[in-house]
Amino acid sequence: MHRTTSLVFTTLLIICIASFSQVVQALALQPELVHAHGGACIPAERAALLSFKKGITNDGAHVLASWHGQDCCGGGASVAATEQAMSSSYTFVAVQFRTLTTINMMGPTGHIPQFLGSMENLKYINLSGIPFTGRVPSQLGNLSKLQHLDLGQVDYSGLSSMDITWLTKLPLLQHLSMSGIDLSMIADWLHTLNMIPSLRVINLVACSLDTASQSLPYLNLTKLEKLDLSYNNLDHSIASSWFWKVTTLKYLSLRLNQLFGKFPDALGNMTSLKVLDLSENNLNKTGNLKNLLINLCHLGILDLSHNSMNGDIVVLMEGLQCAPEKLQELHFSDNNFMGTLPNVVGEFSSLNILDMCNNNLVGLIPLGLWNLVRLTYLDLSMNQLNGNVPTEIAALTALTYLVIFSNNLTGSIPAELGTLKHLTTLSLKDNKIIGPIPPEVMHLTSLTALDLSSNHLNGSVPNELGYLKDMVGLDLSNNNLSGVITEEHFANLKSLKNIYLSSNSLRIVVDSDWHSPFSLQIADLASCQIGPLFPAWLQQLRGITHLDISSTGLVDKFPGWFWYTFSQATYLDMSNNQISGSLPV
């Protein structure tokens, strides 16, 4: 047997035969795992399983030792089969288990086994996630009862097809996923799929397709509900695409292509759409988009991010008024939308994600925003918003992600932020915020990232910083903070990897025998006073890759441990100190 094929056979098929052989599951887990599930035996199937049992070499749980065929699907265990046993799968599976209707496989690489094409009763095949190589076998076209076929690849390489006309022999097929399979040599892929009117799901993500502008004399895909053509090379006017005729679509994703131009009027007829993802294209003509969106009353997710769209954000929001309570996610980042975020956004009562990052929005944060009590993700960064961070933000108790950096916000940090107990990320950097850091912010014990850098904050760093046990990244740099940082501030920061305290007037003072609870990768302590002698706690930063201790008041010789401790560092800045000693050769 060819070696790459035999690798597939080392993946175990877990087969469960139901009482009347109507529903059979074959699950192939990791190369050593076999699980059986309830159901009695019939003679032919008992004989097949007993034959397969002979190839078992490692039954660590002794589950199979006493099994003699009374119950084909009882119990569950981890076992290993010899390659010889699995290489007999042609006989074991294709011949003995003619009633097999379902196969799931997970395991090592190799070719897709051609024998699958002889399992005439198969209705469900899931081979997703296995890094197959070679060609998709046309023998799969023999499975006339197949309803679900998932060949999706994870790494998007190694598997290709020169011909998919065999799909037309699957008249009952409803779900087709060939993501990551190279279909670049198949120009007529659409005409082939159009001959399978039973299709409800088509997933052709990252298949190297270069066009979706084919013309169809007639549309057979009248049951299609989900179409995903993301991560391809579609480079043409979006209006010329064939799928605008498919008014049954509930899910349409065209993410990361090169589509451009004006939206077709036909978009307004796709009234069943629940998910529309047009992100990461070259779409810059919003034109009549408002009038088209107004008809999409079932829309729950709209992603227009990473395009070059312009226009007034108010007009776009007005186009989403058909059923505002159904909207769950709005992704508008990295465009050129202008104007003031309207108060009407507060009517999107089911919204849990609002991403307006990197646009040209101006004015105040609207009060209506604080009505969105289900919001978990809010990104208003990289705009020109002004005014204070409203105290009403305390109403958004479900928030886990709050970033409003790079705006023109003024005023102080509201203590009410401390009520957002689910926050994991908080960034207010690069604004004009003044005043002290409220201790309440340090009560957000779920925080993993806190960035308050590049503001005009003053006062001392609250001792409560030490409460943030899950903190990974902390940035307080470029402010007017003063005072002393002690071991109390660092007490429970066991997860800390990156810390930025530079460009403040801070002094770090810890006991000589203090033991650091964290293992840092980046430490930017420039302008913090840690001298005049090299502090002993620096020895504990082994494995650090980036260390900046410039302008830290050091007047000392390099200690003997210094170069060994920081031997893994790729960036070391010790300038503007009075350090003596020799450099390593």
Coordinates of C-alpha atoms in Angstrom, one line a residue:
M1 CA 0.0 0.0 0.0
H2 CA 1.2 3.5 -0.7
R3 CA 2.8 5.0 2.4
T4 CA 0.7 8.2 2.5
T5 CA -2.4 6.2 2.1
S6 CA -1.5 3.8 4.9
L7 CA -1.1 6.8 7.2
V8 CA -4.7 7.5 6.8
F9 CA -5.5 3.9 7.7
T10 CA -3.7 4.3 11.0
T11 CA -6.5 6.7 11.8
L12 CA -9.0 4.6 13.5
L13 CA -12.6 4.4 12.4
I14 CA -15.0 4.2 15.4
I15 CA -18.1 2.4 14.3
C16 CA -21.3 2.1 16.1
I17 CA -24.1 0.0 14.7
A18 CA -27.6 0.7 15.9
S19 CA -30.1 -2.1 16.4
F20 CA -31.5 -2.0 12.9
S21 CA -28.4 -0.9 11.1
Q22 CA -30.1 2.3 10.1
V23 CA -27.8 4.8 11.9
V24 CA -24.1 4.0 12.1
Q25 CA -21.4 6.4 13.3
A26 CA -17.8 6.1 12.5
L27 CA -15.6 8.3 14.5
A28 CA -11.8 8.4 13.9
L29 CA -10.2 10.2 16.8
Q30 CA -6.5 10.7 17.5
P31 CA -4.4 7.8 16.1
E32 CA -4.8 5.7 19.3
L33 CA -8.4 6.4 20.2
V34 CA -11.4 4.2 19.6
H35 CA -14.8 4.8 21.2
A36 CA -17.8 2.6 20.8
H37 CA -21.4 3.7 21.6
G38 CA -24.5 1.8 22.5
G39 CA -26.3 -0.6 20.3
A40 CA -26.6 -4.4 19.8
C41 CA -24.9 -6.6 17.3
I42 CA -26.2 -8.4 14.3
P43 CA -24.1 -11.4 13.1
A44 CA -22.3 -9.9 10.1
E45 CA -21.3 -6.8 12.1
R46 CA -20.3 -8.8 15.1
A47 CA -18.0 -10.9 12.9
A48 CA -16.5 -7.7 11.4
L49 CA -15.7 -6.2 14.8
L50 CA -14.3 -9.4 16.1
S51 CA -12.0 -9.5 13.1
F52 CA -11.0 -5.9 13.7
K53 CA -10.3 -6.7 17.4
K54 CA -7.5 -9.1 16.4
G55 CA -5.5 -6.1 15.3
I56 CA -5.7 -4.3 18.6
T57 CA -2.3 -4.1 20.3
N58 CA -2.8 -1.8 23.2
D59 CA -6.0 -2.1 25.3
G60 CA -4.8 -0.1 28.3
A61 CA -8.2 -0.1 30.1
H62 CA -8.8 -3.8 29.3
V63 CA -12.2 -2.9 28.0
L64 CA -11.9 -5.2 25.0
A65 CA -10.3 -8.2 26.8
S66 CA -13.7 -9.6 27.9
W67 CA -15.7 -8.5 24.8
H68 CA -16.9 -11.4 22.7
G69 CA -19.4 -9.7 20.5
Q70 CA -22.5 -9.5 22.7
D71 CA -22.8 -5.7 22.4
C72 CA -21.1 -3.9 19.5
C73 CA -21.5 -0.5 21.0
G74 CA -21.1 -0.9 24.7
G75 CA -18.6 1.0 26.8
G76 CA -15.8 3.2 25.6
A77 CA -12.0 3.0 25.8
S78 CA -8.7 4.0 24.3
V79 CA -7.0 1.4 22.2
A80 CA -4.4 1.2 19.5
A81 CA -4.5 -0.9 16.3
T82 CA -1.6 -2.1 14.2
E83 CA -1.1 -0.6 10.8
Q84 CA -1.7 -4.1 9.4
A85 CA -5.1 -4.2 10.9
M86 CA -6.0 -0.7 9.7
S87 CA -4.6 -1.4 6.2
S88 CA -7.3 -4.1 5.9
S89 CA -9.9 -1.3 6.1
Y90 CA -10.8 -1.9 2.5
T91 CA -12.4 -5.2 3.6
F92 CA -13.3 -4.3 7.1
V93 CA -15.1 -1.0 6.3
A94 CA -16.1 -1.1 2.6
V95 CA -17.3 -4.8 2.6
Q96 CA -18.4 -5.6 6.1
F97 CA -20.1 -2.3 6.9
R98 CA -22.3 -1.6 3.9
T99 CA -24.9 0.0 6.2
L100 CA -22.4 2.7 7.3
T101 CA -24.2 6.1 7.1
T102 CA -21.9 8.5 9.0
I103 CA -18.1 9.0 9.1
N104 CA -16.1 11.5 11.1
M105 CA -12.3 11.2 10.8
M106 CA -9.5 13.0 12.7
G107 CA -5.9 12.0 12.5
P108 CA -2.6 12.2 10.6
T109 CA -1.9 13.3 7.1
G110 CA -2.1 11.3 3.9
H111 CA -4.4 10.9 0.9
I112 CA -8.2 10.8 1.2
P113 CA -8.9 7.0 1.0
Q114 CA -10.6 6.1 -2.3
F115 CA -12.4 3.2 -0.6
L116 CA -14.9 5.7 0.9
G117 CA -16.5 5.8 -2.5
S118 CA -17.6 2.2 -2.1
M119 CA -19.6 2.9 1.1
E120 CA -22.8 3.2 -0.8
N121 CA -25.1 4.1 2.1
L122 CA -23.0 7.0 3.4
K123 CA -25.0 10.1 4.1
Y124 CA -22.5 12.1 6.2
I125 CA -18.7 12.5 5.7
N126 CA -16.6 14.9 7.8
L127 CA -12.9 14.8 7.0
S128 CA -12.3 18.4 8.1
G129 CA -9.1 19.3 9.8
I130 CA -7.0 16.4 8.5
P131 CA -4.0 17.9 6.5
F132 CA -4.6 15.7 3.4
T133 CA -2.4 15.9 0.4
G134 CA -2.9 14.9 -3.2
R135 CA -6.2 15.0 -5.1
V136 CA -9.8 14.7 -4.0
P137 CA -10.9 11.3 -5.2
S138 CA -13.6 11.3 -7.8
Q139 CA -14.9 8.0 -6.3
L140 CA -16.8 10.1 -3.8
G141 CA -19.2 10.7 -6.7
N142 CA -20.5 7.1 -6.2
L143 CA -22.1 8.1 -2.9
S144 CA -25.5 8.9 -4.3
K145 CA -27.1 9.1 -0.8
L146 CA -24.6 11.6 0.5
Q147 CA -26.2 14.7 2.1
H148 CA -23.2 16.2 4.0
L149 CA -19.6 16.4 2.7
D150 CA -16.9 18.3 4.6
L151 CA -13.4 18.1 3.3
G152 CA -12.3 21.4 4.8
Q153 CA -8.6 21.9 5.3
V154 CA -7.1 23.8 8.2
D155 CA -3.7 24.8 6.7
Y156 CA -5.1 25.6 3.2
S157 CA -2.5 23.6 1.4
G158 CA -1.7 20.2 0.1
L159 CA -5.1 19.1 -1.3
S160 CA -6.4 20.1 -4.8
S161 CA -8.9 19.1 -7.4
M162 CA -8.8 19.4 -11.2
D163 CA -12.4 18.3 -11.7
I164 CA -15.5 18.4 -9.5
T165 CA -18.0 17.3 -12.0
W166 CA -18.4 14.1 -9.8
L167 CA -20.4 16.3 -7.4
T168 CA -23.3 16.3 -9.9
K169 CA -23.8 12.6 -9.1
L170 CA -24.8 13.5 -5.5
P171 CA -28.4 14.5 -6.0
L172 CA -29.2 14.7 -2.3
L173 CA -26.2 16.8 -1.2
Q174 CA -27.1 19.6 1.1
H175 CA -23.9 20.6 2.7
L176 CA -20.6 21.0 0.8
S177 CA -17.4 22.3 2.4
M178 CA -14.1 22.3 0.4
S179 CA -12.4 25.1 2.2
G180 CA -8.6 25.2 1.7
I181 CA -8.7 22.9 -1.3
D182 CA -7.0 24.4 -4.4
L183 CA -9.7 24.7 -7.1
S184 CA -7.9 27.3 -9.2
M185 CA -7.8 25.1 -12.2
I186 CA -11.6 24.7 -12.3
A187 CA -13.2 27.5 -14.3
D188 CA -16.7 26.1 -14.4
W189 CA -17.1 25.4 -10.7
L190 CA -20.3 27.4 -10.5
H191 CA -22.0 25.6 -13.3
T192 CA -21.2 22.3 -11.6
L193 CA -22.7 23.4 -8.3
N194 CA -25.7 24.9 -10.1
M195 CA -26.6 21.3 -11.1
I196 CA -27.1 20.3 -7.5
P197 CA -30.4 22.1 -6.5
S198 CA -30.5 20.4 -3.1
L199 CA -27.5 22.4 -1.9
R200 CA -28.2 24.5 1.2
V201 CA -24.6 25.2 2.3
I202 CA -21.6 26.0 0.1
N203 CA -18.2 26.6 1.8
L204 CA -15.4 27.4 -0.6
V205 CA -13.1 29.5 1.7
A206 CA -9.5 29.9 0.5
C207 CA -9.9 27.8 -2.7
S208 CA -7.9 30.1 -4.9
L209 CA -11.0 31.1 -6.9
D210 CA -10.5 34.1 -9.1
T211 CA -14.0 35.0 -10.1
A212 CA -17.6 34.9 -9.1
S213 CA -18.9 36.9 -12.0
Q214 CA -19.9 33.9 -14.1
S215 CA -23.3 34.1 -15.9
L216 CA -26.0 31.5 -15.3
P217 CA -28.7 31.0 -17.9
Y218 CA -30.9 29.7 -15.0
L219 CA -30.5 29.5 -11.3
N220 CA -30.9 26.0 -9.8
L221 CA -29.6 26.9 -6.3
T222 CA -33.1 27.9 -5.0
K223 CA -32.5 26.3 -1.6
L224 CA -29.1 27.8 -0.9
E225 CA -28.9 29.4 2.6
K226 CA -25.2 29.8 3.3
L227 CA -22.5 30.8 0.8
D228 CA -18.9 31.5 2.0
L229 CA -16.4 32.6 -0.6
S230 CA -14.0 34.3 1.8
Y231 CA -10.2 34.4 1.3
N232 CA -10.2 33.9 -2.4
N233 CA -8.9 36.1 -5.3
L234 CA -12.2 37.5 -6.5
D235 CA -11.1 40.6 -8.4
H236 CA -14.0 42.2 -10.2
S237 CA -17.0 44.5 -9.7
I238 CA -19.1 43.2 -6.8
A239 CA -22.3 43.9 -8.7
S240 CA -21.3 41.4 -11.5
S241 CA -21.4 38.5 -9.0
W242 CA -23.9 35.7 -9.6
F243 CA -25.0 35.2 -6.0
W244 CA -27.2 38.3 -5.9
K245 CA -29.9 36.3 -7.6
V246 CA -30.0 33.8 -4.7
T247 CA -32.7 35.5 -2.5
T248 CA -32.8 32.5 -0.2
L249 CA -29.4 33.3 1.3
K250 CA -29.2 33.8 5.0
Y251 CA -25.4 33.9 5.3
L252 CA -23.1 35.5 2.7
S253 CA -19.4 36.0 3.4
L254 CA -17.0 37.5 0.9
R255 CA -14.3 38.4 3.4
L256 CA -10.7 39.1 2.1
N257 CA -11.2 39.3 -1.6
Q258 CA -10.5 42.2 -4.1
L259 CA -14.1 43.1 -4.9
F260 CA -14.8 46.7 -5.8
G261 CA -17.5 49.0 -7.2
K262 CA -21.1 49.9 -6.4
F263 CA -23.5 47.6 -4.6
P264 CA -26.2 46.1 -6.9
D265 CA -29.8 47.0 -6.4
A266 CA -30.4 43.2 -6.1
L267 CA -28.9 43.4 -2.6
G268 CA -32.2 44.9 -1.4
N269 CA -34.0 41.8 -2.5
M270 CA -32.0 39.5 -0.2
T271 CA -34.5 39.9 2.6
S272 CA -33.5 36.6 4.3
L273 CA -30.0 37.7 5.0
K274 CA -28.9 37.3 8.7
V275 CA -25.2 37.5 8.2
L276 CA -23.5 39.8 5.6
D277 CA -19.7 39.9 5.6
L278 CA -18.0 42.1 3.0
S279 CA -14.9 43.0 5.0
E280 CA -11.4 43.4 3.6
N281 CA -12.2 44.2 0.0
N282 CA -11.9 47.4 -2.0
L283 CA -15.4 48.7 -1.7
N284 CA -15.6 52.5 -1.6
K285 CA -18.9 53.4 -3.2
T286 CA -21.6 53.3 -0.5
G287 CA -24.0 55.2 -2.8
N288 CA -27.4 53.6 -2.3
L289 CA -26.3 51.3 0.5
K290 CA -28.8 52.9 2.9
N291 CA -31.7 52.2 0.6
L292 CA -30.6 48.6 0.2
L293 CA -30.0 47.8 3.8
I294 CA -33.4 49.1 4.8
N295 CA -35.0 46.0 3.4
L296 CA -32.8 43.5 5.3
C297 CA -35.1 43.1 8.3
H298 CA -33.5 39.9 9.5
L299 CA -29.9 41.1 9.5
G300 CA -28.0 40.2 12.7
I301 CA -24.4 40.6 11.7
L302 CA -23.0 43.2 9.3
D303 CA -19.3 43.5 8.6
L304 CA -18.1 46.2 6.3
S305 CA -14.7 46.6 8.0
H306 CA -11.3 47.1 6.2
N307 CA -12.7 48.7 3.1
S308 CA -12.4 52.3 1.8
M309 CA -16.0 53.2 2.4
N310 CA -16.9 56.8 3.0
G311 CA -20.1 58.8 3.7
D312 CA -22.0 60.0 6.7
I313 CA -22.3 57.4 9.5
V314 CA -25.8 58.8 10.3
V315 CA -27.1 57.9 6.9
L316 CA -25.7 54.4 7.2
M317 CA -27.2 53.9 10.6
E318 CA -30.6 55.0 9.3
G319 CA -30.4 52.2 6.8
L320 CA -30.4 49.7 9.7
Q321 CA -33.8 50.7 11.1
C322 CA -36.0 47.9 9.7
A323 CA -35.5 45.7 12.7
P324 CA -32.9 47.3 14.9
E325 CA -33.5 44.9 17.8
K326 CA -32.2 42.0 15.7
L327 CA -28.8 43.5 15.1
Q328 CA -26.1 41.7 17.1
E329 CA -22.8 42.8 15.5
L330 CA -21.7 45.9 13.6
H331 CA -18.2 45.9 12.2
F332 CA -17.4 49.2 10.5
S333 CA -13.7 49.6 11.4
D334 CA -11.0 50.8 9.0
N335 CA -13.1 52.9 6.7
N336 CA -13.6 56.6 6.1
F337 CA -17.0 57.1 7.6
M338 CA -17.6 60.6 8.8
G339 CA -20.0 62.6 11.0
T340 CA -21.2 62.1 14.6
L341 CA -22.2 58.7 15.9
P342 CA -26.0 59.1 16.2
N343 CA -28.0 58.6 19.3
V344 CA -30.2 56.1 17.3
V345 CA -27.5 53.5 17.9
G346 CA -29.1 53.1 21.3
E347 CA -32.1 51.4 19.6
F348 CA -29.9 48.4 18.6
S349 CA -30.9 46.7 21.9
S350 CA -29.4 43.3 21.1
L351 CA -26.0 44.6 20.0
N352 CA -23.1 42.8 21.6
I353 CA -20.3 44.0 19.2
L354 CA -19.8 47.6 18.0
D355 CA -16.6 48.2 16.2
M356 CA -16.1 51.8 14.7
C357 CA -12.3 51.8 14.9
N358 CA -10.2 54.0 12.6
N359 CA -12.8 56.2 10.9
N360 CA -13.3 60.0 10.9
L361 CA -16.0 60.2 13.5
V362 CA -16.3 63.5 15.5
G363 CA -18.3 64.9 18.4
L364 CA -19.3 63.4 21.7
I365 CA -20.0 59.7 22.5
P366 CA -23.8 59.6 22.2
L367 CA -25.7 58.9 25.4
G368 CA -27.9 56.4 23.6
L369 CA -24.9 54.1 23.5
W370 CA -25.3 53.4 27.1
N371 CA -28.6 51.7 26.5
L372 CA -26.8 48.8 24.9
V373 CA -26.7 46.7 28.0
R374 CA -25.8 43.5 26.1
L375 CA -22.7 45.0 24.6
T376 CA -19.5 43.0 25.2
Y377 CA -17.2 44.6 22.7
L378 CA -16.9 48.3 22.1
D379 CA -14.1 49.8 19.9
L380 CA -14.3 53.6 19.1
S381 CA -10.5 54.0 18.8
M382 CA -8.7 56.1 16.2
N383 CA -11.4 58.7 15.5
Q384 CA -11.7 62.3 16.5
L385 CA -14.2 62.0 19.4
N386 CA -14.1 64.6 22.1
G387 CA -15.7 65.3 25.5
N388 CA -15.4 63.2 28.6
V389 CA -15.7 59.4 29.1
P390 CA -19.3 59.5 30.4
T391 CA -20.1 58.1 33.8
E392 CA -23.1 56.4 32.2
I393 CA -20.6 53.8 30.9
A394 CA -21.3 52.0 34.2
A395 CA -24.5 50.7 32.6
L396 CA -22.6 48.4 30.2
T397 CA -22.0 45.7 32.7
A398 CA -21.5 43.0 30.1
L399 CA -18.5 44.7 28.5
T400 CA -15.3 42.6 28.2
Y401 CA -13.5 44.8 25.7
L402 CA -13.4 48.6 25.8
V403 CA -11.0 50.6 23.7
I404 CA -11.4 54.3 22.9
F405 CA -7.7 55.1 22.3
S406 CA -6.4 57.8 19.9
N407 CA -9.2 60.3 20.2
N408 CA -9.5 63.8 21.7
L409 CA -11.1 62.8 25.0
T410 CA -10.7 65.1 28.0
G411 CA -11.7 65.1 31.6
S412 CA -10.8 62.4 34.1
I413 CA -11.2 58.6 34.2
P414 CA -14.6 58.0 35.8
A415 CA -14.5 55.8 38.9
E416 CA -17.6 54.1 37.5
L417 CA -15.4 52.1 35.2
G418 CA -14.7 50.0 38.3
T419 CA -18.2 48.5 38.0
L420 CA -17.4 46.7 34.7
K421 CA -16.3 43.5 36.4
H422 CA -16.1 41.5 33.2
L423 CA -13.6 43.8 31.4
T424 CA -10.5 42.0 30.1
T425 CA -9.2 44.8 27.9
L426 CA -9.3 48.5 28.7
S427 CA -7.4 51.1 26.5
L428 CA -7.8 54.8 26.8
K429 CA -4.3 55.6 25.5
D430 CA -3.4 58.6 23.4
N431 CA -6.1 61.0 24.6
K432 CA -6.0 64.2 26.7
I433 CA -7.3 62.7 29.9
I434 CA -6.2 64.3 33.1
G435 CA -6.3 63.6 36.8
P436 CA -5.3 60.6 38.9
I437 CA -5.9 56.9 38.1
P438 CA -9.0 56.0 40.2
P439 CA -8.3 53.0 42.5
E440 CA -11.6 51.6 41.3
V441 CA -10.0 50.7 38.0
M442 CA -7.7 48.4 39.8
H443 CA -10.7 46.5 41.1
L444 CA -11.3 45.1 37.6
T445 CA -9.7 41.8 38.5
S446 CA -10.5 40.2 35.1
L447 CA -8.2 42.6 33.2
T448 CA -5.5 41.1 31.1
A449 CA -4.6 44.3 29.3
L450 CA -4.6 47.9 30.7
D451 CA -3.3 50.8 28.6
L452 CA -3.6 54.3 29.9
S453 CA -0.5 55.6 28.1
S454 CA 0.0 59.0 26.4
N455 CA -2.4 61.0 28.4
H456 CA -1.9 63.7 31.1
L457 CA -2.5 61.5 34.1
N458 CA -0.9 62.6 37.4
G459 CA -0.7 61.4 41.0
S460 CA 0.6 58.1 42.2
V461 CA -0.1 54.6 40.9
P462 CA -2.7 53.0 43.2
N463 CA -1.4 50.2 45.4
E464 CA -4.5 48.2 44.2
L465 CA -2.6 47.5 41.0
G466 CA -1.5 44.4 42.8
Y467 CA -5.0 43.0 42.6
L468 CA -4.8 42.4 38.9
K469 CA -3.7 38.8 39.0
D470 CA -4.6 38.1 35.4
M471 CA -2.8 41.1 34.0
V472 CA -0.6 40.3 31.0
G473 CA 0.1 43.8 29.6
L474 CA 0.3 47.1 31.5
D475 CA 1.1 50.4 29.9
L476 CA 1.1 53.6 31.9
S477 CA 3.9 55.3 30.0
N478 CA 4.0 58.9 28.8
N479 CA 2.0 60.5 31.6
N480 CA 2.8 62.8 34.6
L481 CA 2.7 60.0 37.2
S482 CA 4.9 60.3 40.3
G483 CA 5.5 58.6 43.5
V484 CA 7.0 55.2 44.5
I485 CA 6.3 51.8 43.0
T486 CA 6.8 49.1 45.6
E487 CA 6.5 45.3 45.9
E488 CA 2.9 45.9 47.0
H489 CA 2.0 47.1 43.5
F490 CA 3.5 43.9 42.0
A491 CA 2.2 41.5 44.7
N492 CA -0.2 39.3 42.6
L493 CA 0.8 40.1 39.1
K494 CA 1.7 36.5 38.3
S495 CA 0.6 36.7 34.7
L496 CA 2.5 39.9 33.8
K497 CA 4.6 39.7 30.7
N498 CA 4.9 43.3 29.4
I499 CA 5.2 46.5 31.5
Y500 CA 5.7 50.0 30.2
L501 CA 6.3 52.8 32.8
S502 CA 8.6 55.1 30.9
S503 CA 8.3 58.9 30.6
N504 CA 6.9 59.4 34.1
S505 CA 8.5 60.5 37.4
L506 CA 8.2 57.2 39.1
R507 CA 10.7 55.6 41.5
I508 CA 10.8 51.8 41.9
V509 CA 11.8 50.7 45.3
V510 CA 11.6 47.0 46.5
D511 CA 13.5 45.0 49.1
S512 CA 16.7 43.4 48.1
D513 CA 15.3 40.0 48.9
W514 CA 12.0 40.6 47.0
H515 CA 11.0 37.7 44.8
S516 CA 9.3 38.7 41.5
P517 CA 6.0 36.9 41.0
F518 CA 6.2 37.4 37.2
S519 CA 8.4 36.5 34.3
L520 CA 8.7 39.5 32.0
Q521 CA 9.3 39.5 28.2
I522 CA 9.2 43.3 27.9
A523 CA 10.1 45.9 30.5
D524 CA 10.3 49.6 29.5
L525 CA 11.3 51.5 32.6
A526 CA 13.0 54.4 30.9
S527 CA 13.1 57.5 33.2
C528 CA 12.0 55.6 36.2
Q529 CA 14.4 55.9 39.1
I530 CA 15.9 52.5 40.0
G531 CA 19.5 53.6 40.9
P532 CA 22.0 54.5 41.8
L533 CA 23.0 50.9 42.1
F534 CA 21.8 48.1 39.9
P535 CA 18.8 46.7 41.9
A536 CA 19.1 43.0 42.8
W537 CA 15.5 42.3 41.5
L538 CA 16.7 42.8 37.9
Q539 CA 18.4 39.4 38.2
Q540 CA 15.0 37.8 38.2
L541 CA 14.1 39.0 34.7
R542 CA 15.8 36.1 32.9
G543 CA 14.4 35.4 29.6
I544 CA 13.4 39.0 28.9
T545 CA 13.7 40.0 25.2
H546 CA 13.3 43.8 25.6
L547 CA 14.7 45.9 28.4
D548 CA 14.9 49.7 28.5
I549 CA 16.5 51.1 31.6
S550 CA 17.7 54.3 30.1
S551 CA 17.8 57.5 32.2
T552 CA 17.1 55.6 35.4
G553 CA 19.8 57.2 37.6
L554 CA 22.2 54.3 37.6
V555 CA 25.7 55.1 38.8
D556 CA 27.4 51.7 39.0
K557 CA 29.4 49.0 37.4
F558 CA 27.9 46.1 35.4
P559 CA 27.3 43.4 38.1
G560 CA 28.6 40.0 37.3
W561 CA 25.2 38.6 36.7
F562 CA 24.1 41.2 34.2
W563 CA 25.1 39.8 30.9
Y564 CA 24.1 36.3 31.8
T565 CA 20.7 37.4 33.0
F566 CA 20.0 39.3 29.8
S567 CA 21.7 37.0 27.3
Q568 CA 18.4 36.3 25.6
A569 CA 17.5 40.0 25.1
T570 CA 17.3 41.4 21.5
Y571 CA 16.9 45.0 22.7
L572 CA 18.8 46.6 25.5
D573 CA 18.9 50.3 26.2
M574 CA 21.0 51.6 29.1
S575 CA 21.8 55.0 27.8
N576 CA 21.9 58.2 29.8
N577 CA 23.2 56.6 32.9
Q578 CA 26.7 56.5 34.5
I579 CA 27.5 52.8 34.0
S580 CA 31.1 51.5 33.9
G581 CA 32.6 48.1 33.2
S582 CA 33.3 46.0 30.2
L583 CA 31.1 44.8 27.4
P584 CA 30.9 41.0 26.7
V585 CA 33.2 39.8 23.9

